[in-house]
Short mmCIF file of C-alpha atoms in Angstrom, two decimals:
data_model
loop_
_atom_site.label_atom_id
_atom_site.label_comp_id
_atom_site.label_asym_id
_atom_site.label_seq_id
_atom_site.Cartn_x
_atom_site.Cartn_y
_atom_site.Cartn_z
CA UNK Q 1 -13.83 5.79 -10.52
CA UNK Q 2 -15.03 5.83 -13.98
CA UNK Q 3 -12.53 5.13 -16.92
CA UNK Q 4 -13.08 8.24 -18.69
CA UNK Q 5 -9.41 8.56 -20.12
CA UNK Q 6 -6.53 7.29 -19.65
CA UNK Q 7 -3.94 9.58 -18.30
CA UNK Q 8 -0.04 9.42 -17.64
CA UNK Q 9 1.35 10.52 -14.42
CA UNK Q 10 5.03 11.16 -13.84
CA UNK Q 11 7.03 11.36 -10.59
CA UNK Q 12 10.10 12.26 -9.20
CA UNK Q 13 11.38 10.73 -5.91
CA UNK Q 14 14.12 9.97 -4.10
CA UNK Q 15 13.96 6.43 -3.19
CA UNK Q 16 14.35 5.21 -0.15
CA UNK Q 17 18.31 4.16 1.42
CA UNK Q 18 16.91 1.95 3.67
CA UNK Q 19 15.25 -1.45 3.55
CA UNK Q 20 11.77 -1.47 4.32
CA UNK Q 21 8.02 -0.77 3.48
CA UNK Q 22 6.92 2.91 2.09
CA UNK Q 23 3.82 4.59 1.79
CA UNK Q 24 2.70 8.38 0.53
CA UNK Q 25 -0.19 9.92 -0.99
CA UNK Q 26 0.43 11.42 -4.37
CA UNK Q 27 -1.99 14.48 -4.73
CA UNK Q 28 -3.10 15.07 -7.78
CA UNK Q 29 -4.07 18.83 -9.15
CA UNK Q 30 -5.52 20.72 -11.72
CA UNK Q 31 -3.95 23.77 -13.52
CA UNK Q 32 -5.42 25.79 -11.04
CA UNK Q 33 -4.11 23.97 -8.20
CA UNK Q 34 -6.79 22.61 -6.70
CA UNK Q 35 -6.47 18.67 -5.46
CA UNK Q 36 -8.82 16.62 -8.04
CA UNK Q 37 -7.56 13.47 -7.11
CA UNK Q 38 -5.41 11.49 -3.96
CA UNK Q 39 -3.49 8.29 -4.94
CA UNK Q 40 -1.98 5.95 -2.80
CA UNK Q 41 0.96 5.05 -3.19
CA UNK Q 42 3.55 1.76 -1.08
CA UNK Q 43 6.89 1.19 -2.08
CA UNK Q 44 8.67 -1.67 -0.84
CA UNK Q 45 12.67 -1.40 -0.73
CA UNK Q 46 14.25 -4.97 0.06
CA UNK Q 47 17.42 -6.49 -0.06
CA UNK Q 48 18.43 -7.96 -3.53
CA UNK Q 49 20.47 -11.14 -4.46
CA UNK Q 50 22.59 -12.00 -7.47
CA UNK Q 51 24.87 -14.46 -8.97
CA UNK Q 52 27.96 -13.18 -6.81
CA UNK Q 53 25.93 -12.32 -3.52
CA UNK Q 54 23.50 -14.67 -3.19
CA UNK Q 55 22.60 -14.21 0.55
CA UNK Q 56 21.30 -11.68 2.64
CA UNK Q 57 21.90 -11.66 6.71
CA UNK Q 58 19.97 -9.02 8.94
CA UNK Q 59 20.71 -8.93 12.67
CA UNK Q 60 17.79 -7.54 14.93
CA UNK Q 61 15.92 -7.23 17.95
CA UNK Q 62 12.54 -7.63 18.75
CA UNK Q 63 10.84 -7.12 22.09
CA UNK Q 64 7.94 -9.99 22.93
CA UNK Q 65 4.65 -9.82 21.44
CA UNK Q 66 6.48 -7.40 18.40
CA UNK Q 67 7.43 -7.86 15.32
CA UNK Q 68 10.01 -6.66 12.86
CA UNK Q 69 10.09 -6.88 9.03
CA UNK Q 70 12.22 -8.07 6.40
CA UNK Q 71 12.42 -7.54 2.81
CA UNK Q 72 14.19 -10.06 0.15
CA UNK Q 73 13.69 -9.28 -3.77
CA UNK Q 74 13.65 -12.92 -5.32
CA UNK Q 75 15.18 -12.53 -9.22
CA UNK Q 76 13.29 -14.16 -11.96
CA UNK Q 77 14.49 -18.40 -12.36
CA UNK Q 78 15.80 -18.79 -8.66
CA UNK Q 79 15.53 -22.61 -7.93
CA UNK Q 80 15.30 -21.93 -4.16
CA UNK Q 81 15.01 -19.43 -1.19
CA UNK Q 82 16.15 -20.88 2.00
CA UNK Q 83 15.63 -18.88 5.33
CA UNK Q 84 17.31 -19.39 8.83
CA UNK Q 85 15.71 -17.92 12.09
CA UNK Q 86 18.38 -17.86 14.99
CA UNK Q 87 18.25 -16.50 18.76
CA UNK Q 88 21.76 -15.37 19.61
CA UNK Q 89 20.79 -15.40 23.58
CA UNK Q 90 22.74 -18.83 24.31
CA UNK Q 91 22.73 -17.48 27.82
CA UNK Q 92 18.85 -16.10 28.18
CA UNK Q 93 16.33 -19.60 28.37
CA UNK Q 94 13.39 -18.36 26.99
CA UNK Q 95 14.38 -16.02 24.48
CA UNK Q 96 12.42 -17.11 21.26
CA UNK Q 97 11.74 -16.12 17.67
CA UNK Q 98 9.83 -17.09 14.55
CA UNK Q 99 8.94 -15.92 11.04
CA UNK Q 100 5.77 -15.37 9.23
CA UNK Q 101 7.33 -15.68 5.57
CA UNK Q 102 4.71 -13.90 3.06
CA UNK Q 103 5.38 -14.38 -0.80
CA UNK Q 104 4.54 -12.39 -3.47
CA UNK Q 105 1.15 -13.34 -3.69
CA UNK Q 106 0.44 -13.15 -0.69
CA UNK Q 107 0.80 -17.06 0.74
CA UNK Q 108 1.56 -16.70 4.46
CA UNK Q 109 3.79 -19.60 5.33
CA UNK Q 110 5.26 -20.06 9.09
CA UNK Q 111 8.88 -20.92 10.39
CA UNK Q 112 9.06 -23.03 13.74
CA UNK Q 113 10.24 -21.26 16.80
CA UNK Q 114 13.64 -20.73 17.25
CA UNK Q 115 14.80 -20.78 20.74
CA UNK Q 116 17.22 -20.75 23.45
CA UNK Q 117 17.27 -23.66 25.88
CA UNK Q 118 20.56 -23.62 28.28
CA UNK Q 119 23.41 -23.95 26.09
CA UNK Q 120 21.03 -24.65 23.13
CA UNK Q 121 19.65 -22.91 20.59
CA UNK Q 122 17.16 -24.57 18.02
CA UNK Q 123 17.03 -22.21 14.66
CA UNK Q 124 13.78 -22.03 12.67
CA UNK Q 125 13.90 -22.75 8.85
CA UNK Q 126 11.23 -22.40 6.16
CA UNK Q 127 12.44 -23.10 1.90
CA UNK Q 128 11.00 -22.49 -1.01
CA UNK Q 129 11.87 -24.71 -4.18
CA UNK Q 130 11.14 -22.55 -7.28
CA UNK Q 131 9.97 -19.85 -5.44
CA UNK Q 132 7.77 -16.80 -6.96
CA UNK Q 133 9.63 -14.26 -8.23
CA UNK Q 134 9.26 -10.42 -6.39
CA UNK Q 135 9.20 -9.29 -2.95
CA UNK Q 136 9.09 -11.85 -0.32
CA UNK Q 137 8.15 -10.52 3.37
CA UNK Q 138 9.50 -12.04 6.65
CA UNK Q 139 8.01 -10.91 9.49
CA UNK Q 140 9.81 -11.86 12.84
CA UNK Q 141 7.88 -12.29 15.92
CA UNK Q 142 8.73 -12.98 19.08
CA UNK Q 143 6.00 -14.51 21.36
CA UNK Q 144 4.99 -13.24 24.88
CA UNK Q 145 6.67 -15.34 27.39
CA UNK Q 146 4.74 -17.13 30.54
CA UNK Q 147 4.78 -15.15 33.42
CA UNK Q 148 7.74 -16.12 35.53
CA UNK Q 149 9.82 -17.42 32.97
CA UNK Q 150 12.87 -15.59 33.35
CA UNK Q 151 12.71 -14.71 29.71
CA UNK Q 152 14.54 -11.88 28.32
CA UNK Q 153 12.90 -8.02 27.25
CA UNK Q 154 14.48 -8.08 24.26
CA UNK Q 155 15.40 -10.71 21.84
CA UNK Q 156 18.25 -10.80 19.48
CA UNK Q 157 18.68 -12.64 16.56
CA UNK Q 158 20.03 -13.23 12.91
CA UNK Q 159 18.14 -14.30 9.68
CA UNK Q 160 19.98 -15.61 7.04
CA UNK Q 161 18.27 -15.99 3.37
CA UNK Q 162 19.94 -17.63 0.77
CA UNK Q 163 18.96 -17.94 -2.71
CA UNK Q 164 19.80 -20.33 -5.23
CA UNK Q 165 20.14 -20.98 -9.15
CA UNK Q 166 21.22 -17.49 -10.34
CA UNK Q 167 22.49 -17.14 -13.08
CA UNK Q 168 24.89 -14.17 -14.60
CA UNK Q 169 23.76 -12.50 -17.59
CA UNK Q 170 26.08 -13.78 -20.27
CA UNK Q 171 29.44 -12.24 -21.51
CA UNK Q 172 29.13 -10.85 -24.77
CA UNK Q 173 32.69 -10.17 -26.55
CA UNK Q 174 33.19 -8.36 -29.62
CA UNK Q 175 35.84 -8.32 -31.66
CA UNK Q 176 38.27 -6.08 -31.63
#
């Protein structure tokens, strides 16, 4: 495309309520109507964290050899961004989960496997000290069981994301 101009381009959306990743094309037309131009456009919608709420918990299920994402929006001067995978099949050896954890520029980092192992269940964890401020990704996977294994269809679990050294916009008093 060659920079011939610069040109301003104003939209009206509704955002969306839900958590997750958003894409559209934005057409582009002349007076006439006629498309000149297609943009693409992604919007990402993730869960937020602030002085007073500094964690975020999902539940979810995932069947094996799927994934499910996750979206956390990490504020400018957090000191640290702690995840925790769990498996909440106590009951279901086999059942397992882990987390590809993408930051903001695009490092892929990876959580052990959480897992469920008779009355046990190891939880995966993966922290960040300073981490980059934006939208972190966290994709859960669960792998594809062994044939045989007894392992469940359908795995549930919990992530937990905490993040630390927020701090509340000041209180400004005037007199009066």
């Amino acid at each position: 495309i060659q920079a011939v101009r610069e040109r301003e381009v104003r939209l009206k959306y509704d955002a969306p309520v839900s958590e997750g990743l958003y894409s559209a094309m934005v057409v582009c037309r002349d007076q006439a109507g006629t498309p000149v131009t297609e943009i693409p456009v992604t919007y990402v919608r993730a869960a937020g964290f602030t002085p007073r709420a500094n964690s975020v918990e999902r539940m979810g299920e995932v069947e094996p050899g799927r994934w499910r994402r996750h979206y956390v929006r990490v504020p400018e001067g957090a000191t640290s961004l702690k995840l925790t995978l769990s498996v909440l099949q106590q009951d279901e050896p086999g059942a397992s989960a882990m987390a590809y954890v993408i930051s903001p520029d695009g490092q892929v980092n990876v959580t052990g496997l959480s897992r469920a192992e008779g009355n046990l269940v190891t939880v995966a964890q993966f922290q960040s000290d300073s981490p980059k401020p934006g939208v972190w990704e966290i994709v859960v996977y669960s792998p594809i069981p062994g044939v045989g294994t007894g392992a469940p269809s359908i795995v549930r679990y919990k992530l937990d994301a905490v993040c630390m050294g927020l701090l509340a916009a000041p209180v400004v008093r005037t007199p009066g």
